[in-house]
Amino acid sequence: MNFSEVFKQSNQLCKVSPDGKYLATCVQYRLVVRDVSTLQILQLYTCLDQISHMDWSSDSLFILCAMYKRGLVQVWSMEQPDWHCKIDEGSIGLVSSRWSPDGRHILNTTEFHLRVTVWSLCTKAVSYIKYPKVCQKGADFSRDGCYMALAERRDCKDYVSVFVCDDWHLLRHFETETQDLSGLEWSPNGCVLAVWDSCLEYKVLLYSLDGRLLSAYSAYDWSLGVKSVTWSPSSQFLAIGSYDEKVVYKEVEKRTAVGSDDLSLHNITIGTTLFNTQSKYEICPPPVQIPVVKPDPDRANPKIGVSTLAFSSDSRYLATKNDNMASVVWVWDMQKMSLVAVLQQTSAVRCFQWDPRRPRLALCTGNTKLYLWSPAGCVSVQVPAEGGLQVQSLSWHCSGDSLILLGKEQLCLCYMDQEDK
Amino acid sequence: MGEWWTTGPIGTSVGNYEISNISHVTMSPSRQNNLASMYSSLPLSYNVLGAFCTEDNIPQCVSYINQELDALGLSTCIEASTPRAAGLNSVPALNAMYELMQIHRRHMSSLEELEREQLKKSSTLDHVQMNNSRLKDQLELSMREKSGLHETERQLQLKIKTLQSCLKTEKDEVQKLQSIIASRASQYSHDAKRKEREAAKLKERLSQLLVDRKDKKLAIDVLNCLGRSDGKRSHWRTAKATVGHEGEMYKSLLNDYEASQRTLVLENAELKKVLQQMKKEMIHILSPRKPSPRGATADDSQEQANSDGEEKAGDCSRETLDQSCEHAREQLANSIRQQWRKLRNHMEKLDSQASLVQTQLECNQELILRETHEDEMERMRREVQQCKEFIHAQQQLLQQQLNTSFDDETAALLNDCYTLEEKERLKEEWRLFEEQKINFERERKNFTEAAIRLGREKKAFEEDRASWLKNQFLNMTPFTDRRRCSSSDGQSALSIKSEPEMRMSSTKTPLVKSSTYTPFSTPKPSLSATVPSTTELYRSLRLMPDSSSSRHSNRGRWQESSSIEDGDVGVKSKNRVRSGDLSIFSLGEDENSLA
């Protein structure tokens, strides 16, 4: 395992290009593009203001930099460094900016979510989409990039609009049976749209591509509901994390709702297998006591429930994090529907992500260590950085060969050995 | 005379000693009520016991009475009127009597009182006892009531407990609901606040915009337009395009559905295969049970036969039918269920039987299997027993035979007696055999001698023949007549020589006959084998020349000679054959030498 030297970054804006060749980081108002393997600076762009958001286009040719305060978006080209593009939203403001899947359109969400403006870089045309919904995840592109689902709210009712990304033609517009739509997500095969309600009502609805309701699922009434939803990579299962600290692993059947399995996170006594390598992981025999933090019952959005779910790339493992046991990551085996490992860290887990290629989980807790888990074992690695790099978040390179570790103002790359786990 | 109410011991009963005077006092009828009963006894006792005072003992009586009066506390003394007189001073006597009567009256009244008291007390006692019993009853009743009440109290306690627990659960639920409500309320309030803040911002912005009329136009500033990512030209948005989009959408949906259906079909086929296999195996497992004698499985086997038949028919048809059709699927599922049920029942039966076998080892079982098993065991045991007995009996007999005779001779005799007959026969046959052997030896000797003689004669004959032939050859000249005579001489010599031979052979017949006896059998008629004729015999013996002329002449001779004996053709010729046979072998060498 090799670590690169530490570089500066701001705003946790550091992304690898989709083709895996370049690494773009933002330092204040500058955009720095490096080569991933050599970390040589290839391009340097200067924006008009501090960059709030930065993203690669899907063909790795363009980078957009959004400056929310100024309402500006600047697009830079990798092929032609001289090429420039500036989108000014004007007085209407800018709240979020994103690429369309074809890499030639930019969707800007205006302030107060008044509308979504679709800018075309090919034709300079503008399209508007009214009444986008303000919610956790109001828009999602299907994985093949053909369709976009957007949540809308009109007359106190929730709607979903399906657009064809080619020409932004409205394909379908249907009402959803939610009280207050909180998020939507396409299944990986692009045929099913999962829509879930806000936490006040536990409801997960599945709609097919053409707008028909396929099934509805509700685990219980009255208590706080869904906190997080994620699809398994095979599109066969939906994992729903709820405020009652359970994960519902539901098989998505097109016709009828087939049974679901609950993964209860309280049952700690089932084999915790923590393997010991040269790091400081201890293996504790079951039963293990995990400290539980009771949230303040008077506050909204209590820190309780399953907030993060992540499937491994082979759909075999599911990693979950329960907010009232924030220092613990639970790894479940989906084939056996059993708990594989419980990783208890010394402090709250900030971020964890699966390797895109292998069943390997990387997680960080805000200290100077990087933790890796795989079915064969787990390691904790000290990040060698002068001055210490507090790892706040991490992301994998698309090839799974390296990790990008982001600190507050710094970033570091970690190159995995081919044999190493 | 005062009346002295003494409370002292008045207890002297009106017992044995009675004052004679009292007996004479007549009772007024008014006092008869209570006292009559008291006094009625007096005259009787007086009469029975006799008088207290008589003429003789007056002073003693007086002194005694005085003593008694003193004892009673009366002061009056009775004196005799004159000493030694029978009379008394009447005044003190009367006083004494009066006082005594007073005392008596007092006593009577006290007695009455006491009796009254006693009655009262007894009645109160009765009353109290009644009360007691009533109270006891009451107590019992109340005890029962109390226990009943205890019971009801206990039940009520239980009820209270359950209600309390219900209450607790309800409270918990209420608490939970309250907490839920609280969290929802806080969430609502939070959201409401957020919305309010947003609205406020909006208002502010709106006001700002309204005030600040300088509207910054939104614009895009691009150096040059980019090409499309896929390199194609962009199309006009037309209705065809929209329809195309719809079509594409449906196509993608259909593709997905088809893919999933394909996987499902594959899965289905595999599962069906597995089910089929399972079914076959289940049938296979269940089918060997058919020949078992258990009646419980009779219906199973019948069902099985049916299912087997159906299975066979089904198999043939199913291969041709589309296996995904509803009916076939249902059929398969039903048959699997059926088989599984059978298997399960079978296993349950086996389990129960196994447990029964384990628990009911001693007593008689009603299970059919055990019975037949037992029957067979019994039968086999009986057989074994019989065989054993048989063997034992035989052994015994054998032992008897061996053991009952202490004498070796008698034993030998006894042993012999079984084989006596056979032994006799054997002896006879041995004798015969010996005889025959001797005869045979004799014959052999004769034969050898005859053979030797025959050989010699044959040699002579050959020489004669040679000479005759020589003569013949030499006499092929006109000198044949002389030779013929000599040859006829030779012939006659031959015939003469042969005659004794024939005689000899005829004499051999009885001997030969005996040689045909087989050693241990009764004399049988001689063999009826095909026998060569005498001419052949002689030819073989080289006694007869092969040339026709000589044969004719010889035959004529021989035939004549043989015709003599051809009367008994069968036997004799055979016998001759015998002897000829014998001689053939012995003459073998001779012939060689001659030829």
PDB file of N, CA and C in Angstrom, chain B residues 78-135:
ATOM      1  N   ILE B  78     -84.770 -32.396 125.687  1.00  0.00           N
ATOM      2  CA  ILE B  78     -85.907 -33.258 126.051  1.00  0.00           C
ATOM      3  C   ILE B  78     -85.508 -34.001 127.307  1.00  0.00           C
ATOM      4  N   GLU B  79     -86.434 -33.943 128.177  1.00  0.00           N
ATOM      5  CA  GLU B  79     -86.181 -34.666 129.435  1.00  0.00           C
ATOM      6  C   GLU B  79     -87.268 -35.685 129.623  1.00  0.00           C
ATOM      7  N   ALA B  80     -86.793 -36.604 130.286  1.00  0.00           N
ATOM      8  CA  ALA B  80     -87.857 -37.567 130.651  1.00  0.00           C
ATOM      9  C   ALA B  80     -88.669 -36.968 131.783  1.00  0.00           C
ATOM     10  N   SER B  81     -89.929 -37.255 131.827  1.00  0.00           N
ATOM     11  CA  SER B  81     -90.806 -36.693 132.866  1.00  0.00           C
ATOM     12  C   SER B  81     -90.359 -37.181 134.202  1.00  0.00           C
ATOM     13  N   THR B  82     -90.176 -38.305 134.355  1.00  0.00           N
ATOM     14  CA  THR B  82     -89.611 -38.899 135.550  1.00  0.00           C
ATOM     15  C   THR B  82     -88.561 -39.856 135.160  1.00  0.00           C
ATOM     16  N   PRO B  83     -87.564 -39.959 136.015  1.00  0.00           N
ATOM     17  CA  PRO B  83     -86.532 -40.976 135.648  1.00  0.00           C
ATOM     18  C   PRO B  83     -87.157 -42.360 135.644  1.00  0.00           C
ATOM     19  N   ARG B  84     -86.768 -43.044 134.831  1.00  0.00           N
ATOM     20  CA  ARG B  84     -87.220 -44.393 134.547  1.00  0.00           C
ATOM     21  C   ARG B  84     -88.679 -44.461 134.106  1.00  0.00           C
ATOM     22  N   ALA B  85     -89.253 -43.316 133.805  1.00  0.00           N
ATOM     23  CA  ALA B  85     -90.601 -43.387 133.255  1.00  0.00           C
ATOM     24  C   ALA B  85     -90.575 -43.366 131.758  1.00  0.00           C
ATOM     25  N   ALA B  86     -91.581 -43.879 131.195  1.00  0.00           N
ATOM     26  CA  ALA B  86     -91.638 -43.994 129.743  1.00  0.00           C
ATOM     27  C   ALA B  86     -92.107 -42.699 129.121  1.00  0.00           C
ATOM     28  N   GLY B  87     -92.547 -41.762 129.869  1.00  0.00           N
ATOM     29  CA  GLY B  87     -93.052 -40.524 129.265  1.00  0.00           C
ATOM     30  C   GLY B  87     -91.980 -39.459 129.177  1.00  0.00           C
ATOM     31  N   LEU B  88     -92.372 -38.409 128.558  1.00  0.00           N
ATOM     32  CA  LEU B  88     -91.430 -37.293 128.344  1.00  0.00           C
ATOM     33  C   LEU B  88     -92.101 -36.009 128.784  1.00  0.00           C
ATOM     34  N   ASN B  89     -91.220 -35.026 129.040  1.00  0.00           N
ATOM     35  CA  ASN B  89     -91.800 -33.691 129.210  1.00  0.00           C
ATOM     36  C   ASN B  89     -92.327 -33.247 127.891  1.00  0.00           C
ATOM     37  N   SER B  90     -93.563 -33.035 127.866  1.00  0.00           N
ATOM     38  CA  SER B  90     -94.179 -32.725 126.584  1.00  0.00           C
ATOM     39  C   SER B  90     -93.757 -31.381 126.085  1.00  0.00           C
ATOM     40  N   VAL B  91     -93.553 -30.430 126.989  1.00  0.00           N
ATOM     41  CA  VAL B  91     -93.260 -29.061 126.477  1.00  0.00           C
ATOM     42  C   VAL B  91     -91.950 -29.000 125.706  1.00  0.00           C
ATOM     43  N   PRO B  92     -90.855 -29.420 126.303  1.00  0.00           N
ATOM     44  CA  PRO B  92     -89.610 -29.356 125.508  1.00  0.00           C
ATOM     45  C   PRO B  92     -89.673 -30.270 124.305  1.00  0.00           C
ATOM     46  N   ALA B  93     -90.360 -31.381 124.493  1.00  0.00           N
ATOM     47  CA  ALA B  93     -90.481 -32.300 123.356  1.00  0.00           C
ATOM     48  C   ALA B  93     -91.236 -31.615 122.229  1.00  0.00           C
ATOM     49  N   LEU B  94     -92.327 -30.981 122.588  1.00  0.00           N
ATOM     50  CA  LEU B  94     -93.118 -30.323 121.560  1.00  0.00           C
ATOM     51  C   LEU B  94     -92.344 -29.168 120.929  1.00  0.00           C
ATOM     52  N   ASN B  95     -91.606 -28.466 121.821  1.00  0.00           N
ATOM     53  CA  ASN B  95     -90.773 -27.369 121.269  1.00  0.00           C
ATOM     54  C   ASN B  95     -89.758 -27.909 120.324  1.00  0.00           C
ATOM     55  N   ALA B  96     -89.168 -28.953 120.815  1.00  0.00           N
ATOM     56  CA  ALA B  96     -88.150 -29.553 119.942  1.00  0.00           C
ATOM     57  C   ALA B  96     -88.773 -29.977 118.637  1.00  0.00           C
ATOM     58  N   MET B  97     -89.924 -30.618 118.771  1.00  0.00           N
ATOM     59  CA  MET B  97     -90.612 -31.060 117.553  1.00  0.00           C
ATOM     60  C   MET B  97     -90.930 -29.873 116.670  1.00  0.00           C
ATOM     61  N   TYR B  98     -91.412 -28.798 117.307  1.00  0.00           N
ATOM     62  CA  TYR B  98     -91.780 -27.616 116.539  1.00  0.00           C
ATOM     63  C   TYR B  98     -90.584 -27.033 115.843  1.00  0.00           C
ATOM     64  N   GLU B  99     -89.535 -26.988 116.576  1.00  0.00           N
ATOM     65  CA  GLU B  99     -88.314 -26.433 115.932  1.00  0.00           C
ATOM     66  C   GLU B  99     -87.830 -27.336 114.813  1.00  0.00           C
ATOM     67  N   LEU B 100     -87.892 -28.578 115.078  1.00  0.00           N
ATOM     68  CA  LEU B 100     -87.491 -29.517 114.019  1.00  0.00           C
ATOM     69  C   LEU B 100     -88.372 -29.341 112.796  1.00  0.00           C
ATOM     70  N   MET B 101     -89.639 -29.160 113.064  1.00  0.00           N
ATOM     71  CA  MET B 101     -90.555 -28.949 111.950  1.00  0.00           C
ATOM     72  C   MET B 101     -90.220 -27.669 111.225  1.00  0.00           C
ATOM     73  N   GLN B 102     -89.838 -26.690 111.996  1.00  0.00           N
ATOM     74  CA  GLN B 102     -89.441 -25.422 111.376  1.00  0.00           C
ATOM     75  C   GLN B 102     -88.243 -25.660 110.485  1.00  0.00           C
ATOM     76  N   ILE B 103     -87.343 -26.336 111.103  1.00  0.00           N
ATOM     77  CA  ILE B 103     -86.108 -26.623 110.350  1.00  0.00           C
ATOM     78  C   ILE B 103     -86.472 -27.357 109.077  1.00  0.00           C
ATOM     79  N   HIS B 104     -87.319 -28.339 109.308  1.00  0.00           N
ATOM     80  CA  HIS B 104     -87.713 -29.130 108.146  1.00  0.00           C
ATOM     81  C   HIS B 104     -88.372 -28.289 107.075  1.00  0.00           C
ATOM     82  N   ARG B 105     -89.266 -27.416 107.539  1.00  0.00           N
ATOM     83  CA  ARG B 105     -89.959 -26.557 106.583  1.00  0.00           C
ATOM     84  C   ARG B 105     -88.966 -25.695 105.841  1.00  0.00           C
ATOM     85  N   ARG B 106     -88.055 -25.184 106.650  1.00  0.00           N
ATOM     86  CA  ARG B 106     -87.047 -24.331 106.038  1.00  0.00           C
ATOM     87  C   ARG B 106     -86.293 -25.119 104.971  1.00  0.00           C
ATOM     88  N   HIS B 107     -85.928 -26.318 105.403  1.00  0.00           N
ATOM     89  CA  HIS B 107     -85.212 -27.171 104.443  1.00  0.00           C
ATOM     90  C   HIS B 107     -86.035 -27.424 103.215  1.00  0.00           C
ATOM     91  N   MET B 108     -87.256 -27.711 103.421  1.00  0.00           N
ATOM     92  CA  MET B 108     -88.132 -27.977 102.281  1.00  0.00           C
ATOM     93  C   MET B 108     -88.195 -26.790 101.348  1.00  0.00           C
ATOM     94  N   SER B 109     -88.364 -25.658 101.991  1.00  0.00           N
ATOM     95  CA  SER B 109     -88.469 -24.456 101.125  1.00  0.00           C
ATOM     96  C   SER B 109     -87.164 -24.244 100.381  1.00  0.00           C
ATOM     97  N   SER B 110     -86.071 -24.440 101.126  1.00  0.00           N
ATOM     98  CA  SER B 110     -84.788 -24.261 100.408  1.00  0.00           C
ATOM     99  C   SER B 110     -84.661 -25.284  99.297  1.00  0.00           C
ATOM    100  N   LEU B 111     -85.145 -26.467  99.620  1.00  0.00           N
ATOM    101  CA  LEU B 111     -85.097 -27.503  98.583  1.00  0.00           C
ATOM    102  C   LEU B 111     -85.909 -27.092  97.368  1.00  0.00           C
ATOM    103  N   GLU B 112     -87.116 -26.587  97.701  1.00  0.00           N
ATOM    104  CA  GLU B 112     -87.930 -26.088  96.590  1.00  0.00           C
ATOM    105  C   GLU B 112     -87.177 -25.067  95.774  1.00  0.00           C
ATOM    106  N   GLU B 113     -86.592 -24.135  96.552  1.00  0.00           N
ATOM    107  CA  GLU B 113     -85.825 -23.099  95.875  1.00  0.00           C
ATOM    108  C   GLU B 113     -84.773 -23.704  94.980  1.00  0.00           C
ATOM    109  N   LEU B 114     -84.079 -24.629  95.621  1.00  0.00           N
ATOM    110  CA  LEU B 114     -82.986 -25.249  94.852  1.00  0.00           C
ATOM    111  C   LEU B 114     -83.507 -25.941  93.613  1.00  0.00           C
ATOM    112  N   GLU B 115     -84.643 -26.630  93.851  1.00  0.00           N
ATOM    113  CA  GLU B 115     -85.195 -27.319  92.677  1.00  0.00           C
ATOM    114  C   GLU B 115     -85.565 -26.330  91.600  1.00  0.00           C
ATOM    115  N   ARG B 116     -86.180 -25.267  92.076  1.00  0.00           N
ATOM    116  CA  ARG B 116     -86.561 -24.239  91.095  1.00  0.00           C
ATOM    117  C   ARG B 116     -85.334 -23.712  90.380  1.00  0.00           C
ATOM    118  N   GLU B 117     -84.332 -23.469  91.236  1.00  0.00           N
ATOM    119  CA  GLU B 117     -83.081 -22.979  90.655  1.00  0.00           C
ATOM    120  C   GLU B 117     -82.544 -23.943  89.616  1.00  0.00           C
ATOM    121  N   GLN B 118     -82.603 -25.202  90.056  1.00  0.00           N
ATOM    122  CA  GLN B 118     -82.057 -26.230  89.169  1.00  0.00           C
ATOM    123  C   GLN B 118     -82.809 -26.292  87.853  1.00  0.00           C
ATOM    124  N   LEU B 119     -84.126 -26.190  87.992  1.00  0.00           N
ATOM    125  CA  LEU B 119     -84.922 -26.204  86.767  1.00  0.00           C
ATOM    126  C   LEU B 119     -84.542 -25.048  85.869  1.00  0.00           C
ATOM    127  N   LYS B 120     -84.469 -23.927  86.601  1.00  0.00           N
ATOM    128  CA  LYS B 120     -84.136 -22.726  85.830  1.00  0.00           C
ATOM    129  C   LYS B 120     -82.822 -22.919  85.115  1.00  0.00           C
ATOM    130  N   LYS B 121     -81.899 -23.421  85.915  1.00  0.00           N
ATOM    131  CA  LYS B 121     -80.556 -23.564  85.341  1.00  0.00           C
ATOM    132  C   LYS B 121     -80.566 -24.537  84.182  1.00  0.00           C
ATOM    133  N   SER B 122     -81.305 -25.648  84.379  1.00  0.00           N
ATOM    134  CA  SER B 122     -81.333 -26.623  83.289  1.00  0.00           C
ATOM    135  C   SER B 122     -81.967 -26.018  82.058  1.00  0.00           C
ATOM    136  N   SER B 123     -83.036 -25.271  82.314  1.00  0.00           N
ATOM    137  CA  SER B 123     -83.657 -24.641  81.139  1.00  0.00           C
ATOM    138  C   SER B 123     -82.713 -23.654  80.501  1.00  0.00           C
ATOM    139  N   THR B 124     -81.989 -22.903  81.340  1.00  0.00           N
ATOM    140  CA  THR B 124     -81.036 -21.965  80.731  1.00  0.00           C
ATOM    141  C   THR B 124     -79.949 -22.736  80.010  1.00  0.00           C
ATOM    142  N   LEU B 125     -79.553 -23.854  80.620  1.00  0.00           N
ATOM    143  CA  LEU B 125     -78.530 -24.669  79.966  1.00  0.00           C
ATOM    144  C   LEU B 125     -79.013 -25.139  78.606  1.00  0.00           C
ATOM    145  N   ASP B 126     -80.259 -25.624  78.627  1.00  0.00           N
ATOM    146  CA  ASP B 126     -80.819 -26.047  77.342  1.00  0.00           C
ATOM    147  C   ASP B 126     -80.782 -24.902  76.359  1.00  0.00           C
ATOM    148  N   HIS B 127     -81.285 -23.814  76.878  1.00  0.00           N
ATOM    149  CA  HIS B 127     -81.312 -22.638  76.021  1.00  0.00           C
ATOM    150  C   HIS B 127     -79.930 -22.311  75.495  1.00  0.00           C
ATOM    151  N   VAL B 128     -78.983 -22.333  76.421  1.00  0.00           N
ATOM    152  CA  VAL B 128     -77.615 -21.995  76.016  1.00  0.00           C
ATOM    153  C   VAL B 128     -77.097 -23.006  75.010  1.00  0.00           C
ATOM    154  N   GLN B 129     -77.424 -24.273  75.283  1.00  0.00           N
ATOM    155  CA  GLN B 129     -76.942 -25.290  74.340  1.00  0.00           C
ATOM    156  C   GLN B 129     -77.530 -25.079  72.966  1.00  0.00           C
ATOM    157  N   MET B 130     -78.826 -24.795  72.988  1.00  0.00           N
ATOM    158  CA  MET B 130     -79.456 -24.527  71.692  1.00  0.00           C
ATOM    159  C   MET B 130     -78.773 -23.377  70.995  1.00  0.00           C
ATOM    160  N   ASN B 131     -78.584 -22.354  71.803  1.00  0.00           N
ATOM    161  CA  ASN B 131     -77.895 -21.191  71.254  1.00  0.00           C
ATOM    162  C   ASN B 131     -76.549 -21.590  70.667  1.00  0.00           C
ATOM    163  N   ASN B 132     -75.865 -22.403  71.471  1.00  0.00           N
ATOM    164  CA  ASN B 132     -74.524 -22.835  71.062  1.00  0.00           C
ATOM    165  C   ASN B 132     -74.562 -23.528  69.714  1.00  0.00           C
ATOM    166  N   SER B 133     -75.499 -24.454  69.642  1.00  0.00           N
ATOM    167  CA  SER B 133     -75.574 -25.193  68.385  1.00  0.00           C
ATOM    168  C   SER B 133     -75.931 -24.259  67.253  1.00  0.00           C
ATOM    169  N   ARG B 134     -76.887 -23.392  67.533  1.00  0.00           N
ATOM    170  CA  ARG B 134     -77.284 -22.447  66.482  1.00  0.00           C
ATOM    171  C   ARG B 134     -76.095 -21.598  66.080  1.00  0.00           C
ATOM    172  N   LEU B 135     -75.376 -21.167  67.115  1.00  0.00           N
ATOM    173  CA  LEU B 135     -74.223 -20.331  66.807  1.00  0.00           C
ATOM    174  C   LEU B 135     -73.169 -21.104  66.044  1.00  0.00           C
TER     175      LEU B 135
END
